[in-house]
Amino acid sequence: MLLFLLGMRLLFLSAAGAFCIFGLMHAADPKVQWYWTVGHALVLAACVFLVGRVWASLKATWKG
């Protein structure tokens, strides 16, 4: 069960990291309208928050 929980948390961590990269790539594109850039910045902030939360949870599960 512990390995399943670690795997799920690693999956969420990977997905959040991929969304961070996606947001950075598209936020820097000059052809993107300003409201999409704002949306990507908000998604990037949410992903950074999620990466931090999942990483802390992953470390706590590994130690526990």
PDB file of C-alpha atoms in Angstrom, residues 3-4 6-7 12 14-15 24 26-27 30 35 38 41-42 47 53 55-56:
ATOM      1  CA  LEU A   3       4.429   1.785  -2.575  1.00  0.00           C
ATOM      2  CA  PHE A   4       1.086   2.518  -4.259  1.00  0.00           C
ATOM      3  CA  LEU A   6       4.371   6.746  -3.271  1.00  0.00           C
ATOM      4  CA  GLY A   7       3.690   5.908  -6.917  1.00  0.00           C
ATOM      5  CA  PHE A  12       1.142  13.830  -9.492  1.00  0.00           C
ATOM      6  CA  SER A  14       5.520  14.468 -12.582  1.00  0.00           C
ATOM      7  CA  ALA A  15       2.262  15.887 -13.954  1.00  0.00           C
ATOM      8  CA  LEU A  24       6.828  28.483 -19.006  1.00  0.00           C
ATOM      9  CA  HIS A  26       3.817  29.232 -23.614  1.00  0.00           C
ATOM     10  CA  ALA A  27       4.021  32.255 -21.313  1.00  0.00           C
ATOM     11  CA  PRO A  30       5.223  36.698 -27.948  1.00  0.00           C
ATOM     12  CA  TYR A  35      -4.951  36.955 -21.220  1.00  0.00           C
ATOM     13  CA  VAL A  38      -1.956  35.703 -17.405  1.00  0.00           C
ATOM     14  CA  ALA A  41       1.176  32.498 -15.073  1.00  0.00           C
ATOM     15  CA  LEU A  42      -1.695  31.500 -12.765  1.00  0.00           C
ATOM     16  CA  CYS A  47       1.731  24.036 -10.272  1.00  0.00           C
ATOM     17  CA  ARG A  53       2.765  20.178  -1.463  1.00  0.00           C
ATOM     18  CA  TRP A  55       6.999  16.889  -2.544  1.00  0.00           C
ATOM     19  CA  ALA A  56       6.414  17.556   1.165  1.00  0.00           C
TER      20      ALA A  56
END
